[in-house]
Coordinates of C-alpha atoms in Angstrom, one line a residue:
X1 CA 6.1 174.6 66.8
X2 CA 8.4 173.1 69.5
X3 CA 11.9 174.7 69.7
X4 CA 15.1 174.2 71.7
X5 CA 15.3 177.1 74.0
X6 CA 17.7 175.7 77.1
X7 CA 21.0 176.9 77.9
X8 CA 19.8 180.3 78.9
X9 CA 23.2 181.4 80.4
X10 CA 26.5 181.7 79.0
X11 CA 28.1 179.6 81.6
X12 CA 25.8 176.7 80.5
X13 CA 27.6 176.6 77.2
X14 CA 30.4 174.4 78.5
X15 CA 27.9 171.9 79.4
X16 CA 25.9 172.0 76.2
X17 CA 26.6 168.3 75.0
X18 CA 24.4 167.4 77.8
X19 CA 21.5 168.6 75.8
X20 CA 22.2 167.7 72.2
X21 CA 21.8 164.4 70.5
X22 CA 24.0 161.4 70.8
X23 CA 24.9 161.8 67.3
X24 CA 26.8 165.1 67.9
X25 CA 28.4 164.2 71.5
X26 CA 28.8 160.4 71.2
X27 CA 32.1 158.6 70.4
X28 CA 33.5 158.9 67.0
X29 CA 33.8 155.1 66.7
X30 CA 30.8 153.8 65.0
X31 CA 31.4 150.2 64.3
X32 CA 27.9 149.1 63.2
X33 CA 27.5 147.7 59.8
X34 CA 26.0 150.1 57.3
X35 CA 22.6 148.9 55.8
X36 CA 21.8 149.1 52.2
X37 CA 18.6 151.3 51.7
X38 CA 16.0 150.2 49.1
X39 CA 16.5 151.8 45.8
X40 CA 15.1 155.1 45.4
X41 CA 12.0 155.4 43.6
X42 CA 11.7 157.7 40.6
X43 CA 10.2 161.1 41.6
X44 CA 6.5 161.3 41.0
X45 CA 4.9 163.7 38.6
X46 CA 5.3 167.2 39.5
X47 CA 2.5 168.6 42.0
X48 CA 0.7 171.9 41.6
X49 CA 0.4 174.4 44.4
X50 CA -3.1 174.4 45.9
X51 CA -4.6 177.9 45.9
X52 CA -3.2 181.4 45.4
X53 CA -0.2 182.8 47.1
X54 CA -2.2 185.1 49.4
X55 CA -4.1 182.1 50.8
X56 CA -0.8 180.6 52.2
X57 CA -0.6 183.0 55.0
X58 CA -3.1 181.0 56.6
X59 CA -0.5 178.2 57.2
X60 CA 1.0 180.2 59.9
X61 CA 1.2 178.5 63.4
X62 CA 1.3 179.9 66.6
X63 CA 4.3 182.1 67.5
X64 CA 4.8 182.8 63.6
X65 CA 4.1 185.6 61.5
X66 CA 3.8 184.9 57.8
X67 CA 3.6 187.0 54.6
X68 CA 3.3 185.9 51.0
X69 CA 4.1 187.4 47.6
X70 CA 3.7 186.3 44.1
X71 CA 6.3 185.9 41.4
X72 CA 5.4 185.5 37.8
X73 CA 7.3 182.9 35.4
X74 CA 10.3 184.4 33.8
X75 CA 11.2 186.7 36.5
X76 CA 14.9 187.3 36.7
X77 CA 16.3 187.8 40.2
X78 CA 20.1 188.0 40.7
X79 CA 20.6 186.6 37.5
X80 CA 18.4 183.6 37.9
X81 CA 15.2 183.1 35.6
X82 CA 12.5 181.8 37.8
X83 CA 9.6 179.8 37.3
X84 CA 6.2 181.1 38.8
X85 CA 6.2 180.7 42.6
X86 CA 5.0 181.8 45.8
X87 CA 7.3 183.6 48.3
X88 CA 6.6 183.1 52.2
X89 CA 8.8 185.2 54.6
X90 CA 8.3 184.5 58.2
X91 CA 9.5 185.0 61.8
X92 CA 9.3 182.7 64.5
X93 CA 10.1 182.8 68.4
X94 CA 10.1 186.5 68.5
X95 CA 11.6 187.6 72.0
X96 CA 13.8 190.3 73.7
X97 CA 17.3 189.1 74.5
X98 CA 19.5 189.4 77.5
X99 CA 21.1 192.2 75.9
X100 CA 17.8 194.2 75.3
X101 CA 17.6 193.7 71.5
X102 CA 14.7 192.0 69.6
X103 CA 15.4 188.7 68.1
X104 CA 13.5 186.1 66.1
X105 CA 14.3 183.2 63.6
X106 CA 13.4 184.7 60.2
X107 CA 13.0 182.6 57.0
X108 CA 12.1 182.6 53.5
X109 CA 10.4 179.6 51.8
X110 CA 9.9 179.7 47.9
X111 CA 7.2 177.4 46.6
X112 CA 7.2 176.7 42.8
X113 CA 3.6 176.5 41.3
X114 CA 4.8 173.2 39.7
X115 CA 6.9 171.3 42.3
X116 CA 9.2 168.5 41.4
X117 CA 8.9 166.9 45.0
X118 CA 12.5 167.9 46.0
X119 CA 13.5 170.4 48.9
X120 CA 16.5 172.3 49.3
X121 CA 17.9 174.2 52.3
X122 CA 20.2 177.1 51.2
X123 CA 23.1 177.5 53.5
X124 CA 24.2 181.0 54.9
X125 CA 27.6 182.1 55.8
X126 CA 29.6 184.7 57.8
X127 CA 27.9 185.9 60.7
X128 CA 24.4 185.3 59.0
X129 CA 21.9 187.9 60.3
X130 CA 19.7 188.3 57.1
X131 CA 17.4 186.4 55.1
X132 CA 18.9 185.7 51.5
X133 CA 16.7 185.3 48.3
X134 CA 15.9 181.4 48.6
X135 CA 16.7 180.9 45.1
X136 CA 19.0 177.9 45.6
X137 CA 21.7 179.8 43.9
X138 CA 24.7 179.2 45.9
X139 CA 28.3 178.3 45.3
X140 CA 28.6 175.0 43.7
X141 CA 25.5 175.2 41.6
X142 CA 25.3 175.8 38.0
X143 CA 21.3 176.3 37.9
X144 CA 19.2 177.8 40.7
X145 CA 17.5 175.1 42.6
X146 CA 14.2 176.9 42.5
X147 CA 14.6 177.3 38.8
X148 CA 15.0 173.7 38.4
X149 CA 11.5 173.1 40.5
X150 CA 12.8 172.7 44.0
X151 CA 11.0 174.2 47.0
X152 CA 13.9 176.3 48.7
X153 CA 14.4 177.8 52.2
X154 CA 16.8 180.2 53.7
X155 CA 17.1 181.7 57.3
X156 CA 18.8 184.5 59.0
X157 CA 19.9 181.9 61.8
X158 CA 18.0 183.6 64.7
X159 CA 19.4 187.1 64.6
X160 CA 19.2 190.2 62.7
X161 CA 22.2 192.3 61.6
X162 CA 25.8 191.5 59.7
X163 CA 28.0 191.6 62.8
X164 CA 28.5 189.2 65.7
X165 CA 27.0 191.5 68.5
X166 CA 24.1 188.9 69.0
X167 CA 26.8 186.9 70.8
X168 CA 25.9 188.9 73.9
X169 CA 22.7 186.9 74.0
X170 CA 22.9 183.2 75.0
X171 CA 19.8 182.0 73.0
X172 CA 21.1 184.0 69.9
X173 CA 24.4 182.1 70.1
X174 CA 22.7 178.7 70.3
X175 CA 20.2 179.6 67.4
X176 CA 23.3 180.4 65.4
X177 CA 25.1 177.3 66.5
X178 CA 22.5 174.7 65.5
X179 CA 19.0 175.4 66.7
X180 CA 17.6 177.6 64.1
X181 CA 18.6 175.3 61.2
X182 CA 16.7 172.5 62.8
X183 CA 13.6 174.8 63.6
X184 CA 13.4 176.0 60.0
X185 CA 13.8 172.9 58.4
X186 CA 10.9 171.3 60.5
X187 CA 8.9 174.4 59.7
X188 CA 9.6 174.5 56.0
X189 CA 8.7 170.8 55.6
X190 CA 5.4 171.3 57.6
X191 CA 4.6 174.2 55.3
X192 CA 5.3 172.3 52.1
X193 CA 3.2 169.5 53.3
X194 CA 0.3 171.7 54.0
X195 CA 0.8 173.8 50.8
X196 CA 1.1 170.9 48.4
X197 CA -0.9 168.2 50.2
X198 CA 2.3 166.0 50.7
X199 CA 6.0 166.4 52.0
X200 CA 9.2 166.3 50.1
X201 CA 10.3 163.2 48.5
X202 CA 13.9 164.1 48.7
X203 CA 15.7 166.7 50.8
X204 CA 18.9 168.5 50.3
X205 CA 21.5 171.0 52.2
X206 CA 23.9 173.0 50.1
X207 CA 26.1 175.6 51.6
X208 CA 29.9 176.9 51.5
X209 CA 31.9 178.3 54.4
X210 CA 29.4 179.1 57.2
X211 CA 26.8 177.2 55.0
X212 CA 29.3 174.3 54.6
X213 CA 29.5 174.1 58.5
X214 CA 25.4 174.1 58.5
X215 CA 25.3 171.4 56.1
X216 CA 27.7 169.1 58.2
X217 CA 25.4 169.6 61.4
X218 CA 22.9 167.5 59.8
X219 CA 24.6 164.1 59.5
X220 CA 26.0 164.7 62.9
X221 CA 23.0 166.2 64.9
X222 CA 19.9 165.8 62.9
X223 CA 20.4 162.7 60.6
X224 CA 16.7 162.6 59.8
X225 CA 16.3 165.8 58.1
X226 CA 18.0 165.3 54.8
X227 CA 18.9 162.8 52.3
X228 CA 22.0 164.7 51.1
X229 CA 24.4 167.3 51.9
X230 CA 27.1 169.1 49.8
X231 CA 29.4 171.0 52.2
X232 CA 32.1 173.4 50.4
X233 CA 34.9 174.9 52.6
X234 CA 33.0 174.0 55.8
X235 CA 33.8 176.3 58.7
X236 CA 33.8 173.2 61.1
X237 CA 36.1 174.7 63.5
X238 CA 35.7 178.5 62.9
X239 CA 34.7 179.0 66.6
X240 CA 38.0 178.1 67.9
X241 CA 41.0 176.5 65.8
X242 CA 40.4 178.5 62.5
X243 CA 40.0 182.0 64.3
X244 CA 43.3 181.1 66.1
X245 CA 44.8 180.6 62.6
X246 CA 43.1 183.8 61.5
X247 CA 44.8 186.0 64.4
X248 CA 48.1 184.1 63.9
X249 CA 48.4 185.1 60.2
X250 CA 47.3 188.5 60.9
X251 CA 50.0 189.1 63.6
X252 CA 52.7 187.1 61.6
X253 CA 52.2 189.2 58.2
X254 CA 51.7 192.7 60.1
X255 CA 55.1 192.2 61.9
X256 CA 56.8 192.3 58.6
X257 CA 54.8 194.9 56.8
X258 CA 56.0 198.3 55.9
X259 CA 55.0 201.3 58.5
X260 CA 53.4 204.6 57.8
X261 CA 54.6 208.0 58.6
X262 CA 53.6 207.5 62.3
X263 CA 55.5 204.0 62.6
X264 CA 52.2 201.7 62.4
X265 CA 52.4 198.7 60.1
X266 CA 50.2 198.7 57.1
X267 CA 49.1 194.9 56.8
X268 CA 48.1 194.9 53.0
X269 CA 51.7 195.8 52.0
X270 CA 53.5 193.0 53.7
X271 CA 53.5 191.5 50.2
X272 CA 52.6 193.2 46.7
X273 CA 50.4 191.3 44.2
X274 CA 53.8 190.8 42.2
X275 CA 55.1 189.1 45.3
X276 CA 52.2 186.7 45.7
X277 CA 52.5 185.9 41.8
X278 CA 56.0 185.0 42.3
X279 CA 55.1 182.5 44.9
X280 CA 52.3 181.0 42.8
X281 CA 54.5 180.6 39.7
X282 CA 57.1 178.9 41.8
X283 CA 54.6 176.5 43.1
X284 CA 53.4 175.9 39.6
X285 CA 57.0 175.4 38.3
X286 CA 57.7 173.0 41.1
X287 CA 54.6 170.9 41.1
X288 CA 52.8 171.5 37.9
X289 CA 54.2 168.2 35.9
X290 CA 53.1 165.9 38.6
X291 CA 49.9 165.2 37.0
X292 CA 51.6 164.5 33.7
X293 CA 50.4 167.7 31.9
X294 CA 52.3 171.2 32.2
X295 CA 49.2 173.3 31.9
X296 CA 49.6 175.9 34.8
X297 CA 47.6 173.9 37.2
X298 CA 48.6 171.6 40.2
X299 CA 46.6 168.6 40.6
X300 CA 48.7 166.3 42.7
X301 CA 48.0 165.5 46.3
X302 CA 49.1 168.7 48.3
X303 CA 51.4 166.6 50.3
X304 CA 53.4 165.5 47.2
X305 CA 54.5 168.9 46.1
X306 CA 57.3 169.5 48.5
X307 CA 57.4 173.3 47.7
X308 CA 59.6 175.5 50.2
X309 CA 59.3 179.5 49.6
X310 CA 63.1 179.7 50.6
X311 CA 63.7 179.2 46.9
X312 CA 62.4 182.6 46.1
X313 CA 64.6 184.4 49.0
X314 CA 66.9 187.2 47.8
X315 CA 70.6 186.8 48.0
X316 CA 70.8 190.4 48.5
X317 CA 68.4 193.5 48.8
X318 CA 64.8 192.9 48.1
X319 CA 64.1 193.0 44.3
X320 CA 61.0 192.4 42.0
X321 CA 62.3 188.6 41.1
X322 CA 62.9 187.6 44.8
X323 CA 61.3 187.9 48.3
X324 CA 63.0 189.4 51.4
X325 CA 64.1 186.9 54.3
X326 CA 61.2 188.4 56.4
X327 CA 58.6 187.8 53.8
X328 CA 59.9 184.1 53.4
X329 CA 60.0 183.5 57.0
X330 CA 56.5 185.0 57.6
X331 CA 54.9 182.7 54.8
X332 CA 56.6 179.6 56.3
X333 CA 55.2 180.5 59.7
X334 CA 51.6 181.4 58.4
X335 CA 51.5 178.3 56.2
X336 CA 52.9 175.7 59.2
X337 CA 49.7 176.9 61.3
X338 CA 49.5 178.3 64.4
X339 CA 51.3 177.1 67.6
X340 CA 51.6 177.5 71.2
X341 CA 55.0 178.4 73.0
X342 CA 55.5 174.6 73.4
X343 CA 55.2 174.2 69.6
X344 CA 52.0 172.2 69.8
X345 CA 49.8 173.0 66.7
X346 CA 46.6 174.8 67.3
X347 CA 45.1 174.3 63.8
X348 CA 46.0 172.6 60.5
X349 CA 48.9 173.4 58.2
X350 CA 48.1 175.0 54.8
X351 CA 48.8 173.5 51.4
X352 CA 51.1 175.5 48.9
X353 CA 48.9 176.3 46.1
X354 CA 48.8 178.6 43.3
X355 CA 45.5 180.1 44.7
X356 CA 47.9 182.5 46.9
X357 CA 47.7 184.7 43.9
X358 CA 43.9 184.8 43.8
X359 CA 42.0 188.0 44.8
X360 CA 40.3 186.2 47.4
X361 CA 43.4 185.1 49.1
X362 CA 44.4 188.9 49.7
X363 CA 40.8 189.9 50.7
X364 CA 41.1 187.4 53.7
X365 CA 44.9 187.3 54.6
X366 CA 46.2 191.1 53.8
X367 CA 43.2 193.2 52.6
X368 CA 43.7 196.2 50.4
X369 CA 43.7 199.1 53.0
X370 CA 46.4 201.7 52.2
X371 CA 46.4 202.7 56.0
X372 CA 47.2 201.0 59.3
X373 CA 43.6 200.2 59.9
X374 CA 43.4 196.7 58.0
X375 CA 40.5 195.5 56.1
X376 CA 41.4 192.0 55.7
X377 CA 38.5 189.8 56.6
X378 CA 40.6 187.8 59.0
X379 CA 41.0 190.9 60.9
X380 CA 37.6 192.6 60.6
X381 CA 35.3 189.5 60.2
X382 CA 36.9 187.1 62.6
X383 CA 39.3 188.7 65.2
X384 CA 37.7 192.1 65.6
X385 CA 34.2 190.8 65.4
X386 CA 33.1 187.2 65.7
X387 CA 35.9 186.1 68.2
X388 CA 35.0 189.1 70.6
X389 CA 31.5 188.8 70.7
X390 CA 30.4 185.3 69.8
X391 CA 33.3 183.0 70.1
X392 CA 34.8 184.1 73.5
X393 CA 32.7 183.0 76.7
X394 CA 31.8 185.5 78.1
X395 CA 32.2 188.1 75.3
X396 CA 35.1 190.6 75.4
X397 CA 34.1 193.5 73.0
X398 CA 37.4 195.6 73.7
X399 CA 39.9 192.4 73.6
X400 CA 43.1 193.5 71.5
X401 CA 43.5 190.7 69.2
X402 CA 47.0 191.8 68.2
X403 CA 48.0 190.9 71.7
X404 CA 46.5 187.3 71.5
X405 CA 48.1 184.9 73.8
X406 CA 48.4 181.7 71.9
X407 CA 48.9 179.7 75.2
X408 CA 46.0 180.9 77.1
X409 CA 43.5 182.8 74.9
X410 CA 42.3 179.5 72.9
X411 CA 40.8 178.2 75.9
X412 CA 38.4 181.1 76.1
X413 CA 36.7 179.6 73.0
X414 CA 36.2 176.0 74.3
X415 CA 32.7 176.5 75.8
X416 CA 31.2 177.8 72.7
X417 CA 33.2 175.6 70.2
X418 CA 31.6 172.5 72.1
X419 CA 28.3 173.4 70.4
X420 CA 29.3 175.2 67.3
X421 CA 31.9 172.9 65.7
X422 CA 30.8 170.1 63.3
X423 CA 33.9 168.0 63.7
X424 CA 32.4 164.8 64.7
X425 CA 32.6 161.5 62.8
X426 CA 29.6 159.9 64.4
X427 CA 27.3 160.0 61.4
X428 CA 26.1 156.4 61.3
X429 CA 22.4 157.0 61.8
X430 CA 22.7 159.3 58.6
X431 CA 24.6 156.9 56.7
X432 CA 22.4 153.9 57.7
X433 CA 19.3 155.6 56.2
X434 CA 21.0 156.2 52.9
X435 CA 22.3 159.8 53.4
X436 CA 25.1 161.0 51.2
X437 CA 27.7 163.6 52.0
X438 CA 29.6 165.6 49.2
X439 CA 32.7 167.6 50.6
X440 CA 34.5 170.0 48.4
X441 CA 37.4 172.4 49.4
X442 CA 39.7 174.6 47.3
X443 CA 43.5 174.1 47.9
X444 CA 44.0 177.9 47.9
X445 CA 41.3 178.6 50.5
X446 CA 42.6 181.4 52.7
X447 CA 40.3 181.3 55.6
X448 CA 39.6 177.2 56.2
X449 CA 42.6 175.0 55.4
X450 CA 42.0 172.1 53.0
X451 CA 44.3 170.1 55.2
X452 CA 41.9 170.2 58.0
X453 CA 39.1 168.9 55.9
X454 CA 41.3 166.2 54.5
X455 CA 42.0 165.3 58.2
X456 CA 38.2 165.2 58.9
X457 CA 37.9 162.9 55.9
X458 CA 40.6 160.5 57.1
X459 CA 39.0 160.5 60.5
X460 CA 35.5 159.7 58.8
X461 CA 37.1 156.7 57.0
X462 CA 38.7 155.4 60.3
X463 CA 35.3 155.7 62.2
X464 CA 33.0 154.4 59.3
X465 CA 34.6 151.3 58.4
X466 CA 37.6 152.3 56.0
X467 CA 38.1 153.9 52.9
X468 CA 35.9 151.8 50.7
X469 CA 33.0 151.8 53.0
X470 CA 33.1 155.5 53.4
X471 CA 33.3 156.2 49.7
X472 CA 29.7 154.3 49.8
X473 CA 28.1 157.5 51.4
X474 CA 30.8 160.3 51.6
X475 CA 33.4 161.8 49.3
X476 CA 35.8 164.6 49.3
X477 CA 36.8 166.7 46.2
X478 CA 39.9 169.2 46.2
X479 CA 40.0 171.8 43.8
X480 CA 43.3 173.1 42.8
X481 CA 43.8 176.9 42.9
X482 CA 40.2 177.5 44.2
X483 CA 40.1 180.3 47.0
X484 CA 37.2 180.3 49.3
X485 CA 34.1 178.9 47.8
X486 CA 33.3 178.2 44.1
X487 CA 33.7 181.2 41.7
X488 CA 35.8 183.0 44.1
X489 CA 38.3 184.3 41.5
X490 CA 41.3 182.0 41.8
X491 CA 43.4 180.1 39.1
X492 CA 40.9 177.3 39.1
X493 CA 38.2 175.2 37.4
X494 CA 35.8 176.2 40.3
X495 CA 32.5 176.2 38.5
X496 CA 30.7 172.9 39.3
X497 CA 27.3 171.6 40.2
X498 CA 27.5 169.9 43.6
X499 CA 23.7 169.5 43.6
X500 CA 23.2 167.8 40.5
X501 CA 26.0 165.3 41.3
X502 CA 24.3 164.9 44.8
X503 CA 20.9 164.4 43.4
X504 CA 22.1 161.7 40.9
X505 CA 23.9 159.9 43.9
X506 CA 21.0 159.8 46.2
X507 CA 18.1 159.4 43.8
X508 CA 19.7 157.0 41.1
X509 CA 22.6 155.5 43.3
X510 CA 25.1 156.6 40.8
X511 CA 28.1 157.9 42.7
X512 CA 29.9 160.7 41.5
X513 CA 33.4 159.3 40.5
X514 CA 34.2 162.6 38.9
X515 CA 32.5 165.8 38.9
X516 CA 33.4 168.2 35.6
X517 CA 34.3 171.7 36.7
X518 CA 34.8 174.6 34.4
X519 CA 37.4 177.7 34.7
X520 CA 35.6 181.1 34.6
X521 CA 36.1 184.1 32.3
X522 CA 38.5 185.7 34.9
X523 CA 41.1 182.7 34.9
X524 CA 44.2 182.3 32.6
X525 CA 42.2 179.5 30.7
X526 CA 38.5 180.5 30.1
X527 CA 36.4 177.6 29.4
X528 CA 39.0 175.0 30.4
X529 CA 37.3 171.8 32.1
X530 CA 38.7 169.4 34.5
X531 CA 37.3 166.5 36.5
X532 CA 37.1 166.9 40.2
X533 CA 38.1 163.6 41.8
X534 CA 37.4 161.9 45.0
X535 CA 39.9 162.0 47.3
X536 CA 42.8 160.5 47.5
X537 CA 42.4 160.6 43.6
X538 CA 43.7 163.3 41.5
X539 CA 43.1 164.2 38.0
X540 CA 45.8 163.0 35.9
X541 CA 46.5 163.4 31.9
X542 CA 46.1 160.6 29.9
X543 CA 48.8 161.6 27.6
X544 CA 46.9 162.3 24.6
X545 CA 43.9 164.5 23.8
X546 CA 43.1 168.2 24.4
X547 CA 44.7 169.5 27.7
X548 CA 41.8 172.1 27.8
X549 CA 39.2 169.2 28.1
X550 CA 38.3 167.1 31.0
X551 CA 37.9 164.0 29.0
X552 CA 41.7 164.0 28.6
X553 CA 42.1 163.4 32.2
X554 CA 41.4 160.3 34.3
X555 CA 41.0 160.1 38.3
X556 CA 44.0 158.1 39.5

């Protein structure tokens, strides 16, 4: 197996674009006319796996260790009822890193006894560092891909352990940025070819957050690998801009938080849950009717809402039905996005959305710690871990993120962002071979702004021949109320099947003009359905029919 092993020093990261594909580092302008691929043939009859699972260990190549296990039909794993299949677990490129720690690219490939000819790469997230069960049961899928007969692969992205200390090793950084996903895709397809006697007919990548970033790698860097990608809440700028925003909101809300007996501020208590519900209710009151139905949900384009939290400011002392001037000021500063001392924006602004009252919004922005040691994920996962060890070049393990300098410190992330970010609109090669991109983002996402994904999609339209040409291969769906990824607990219809829509688009040529989504049991409207509409359309009530049902709404 050939792998990319260059860029062995941290200083080389700044020049990394010299070693990656033109699709990743070329101009965003792609004026070549899209080609129309031939209609996709119907999937062939299902193919049986050759031999028993134990014999599959003989498929290992040089530099790979491979183990196999058998899973019987009807076995339930993580709530998913699975067909009979083989589980291959492998490790490649084992080595000792520059930090003296052991490294390898680990993966799990699940091969159904009766295979439908489709392959899915299951995206990871966070710092990665572990091999998840390759069930194809990620956010945005109603049924596991494995349960439907797909072969499914997952990876630890080239390092082991859930923290970002692997960033001390230059090659581990490169593996996490892009190399491991290319290597694992190529390896999985090779194993599938030899296990079934033929390769995949169609290949898909589905992921959220870090997995959404990974999905976007392929149209930009490796357009030959996948026929369709579904990216939810993509972490496309987490190595710089989104991390700057994380530090910005932690500092902003800590500054107004109550203090403990020693005078240290308690971030989680900057706002009570009742305070956040005040904001959510005020957003709904202001913007709910814009979609034609007063139903507790805001479906309008986020720029149309025009909400200002100043309407909640107390005229006197802080009370249960209003916010203090400090709370209002901090919210406006946070939602406006980070800026340097010259007032220049360092990341996108955030849409006002009822998802601010969702539990996942608190988990990321404020946390629940009752002490001055915060447990907000923006502090623990991003500021105190990934930024210090992986995103800074060189790493700075003792960096005090509360003293972040918004004029000078963002530049410390430029070198790694050059190879980690997935912001290129140069996806012509992917488009021209018939590839499809399905992007989804919750308007109440607390870690990656939906406004930034809207900006990416608008740039994609400009680079790929305009709005109508882009709709032919890439669509964006905004989910009101949804926090970070599907089923994250916000007041939203955030249960939907991105893979089913993607397969139909790729294999039948039927573009997803609407994706029906359902509200979960923890929402105020269990079972409610709504259409997710391709941007810039929004779901609007038809004026008649049950407001609890998607068929009463049109995308307009």
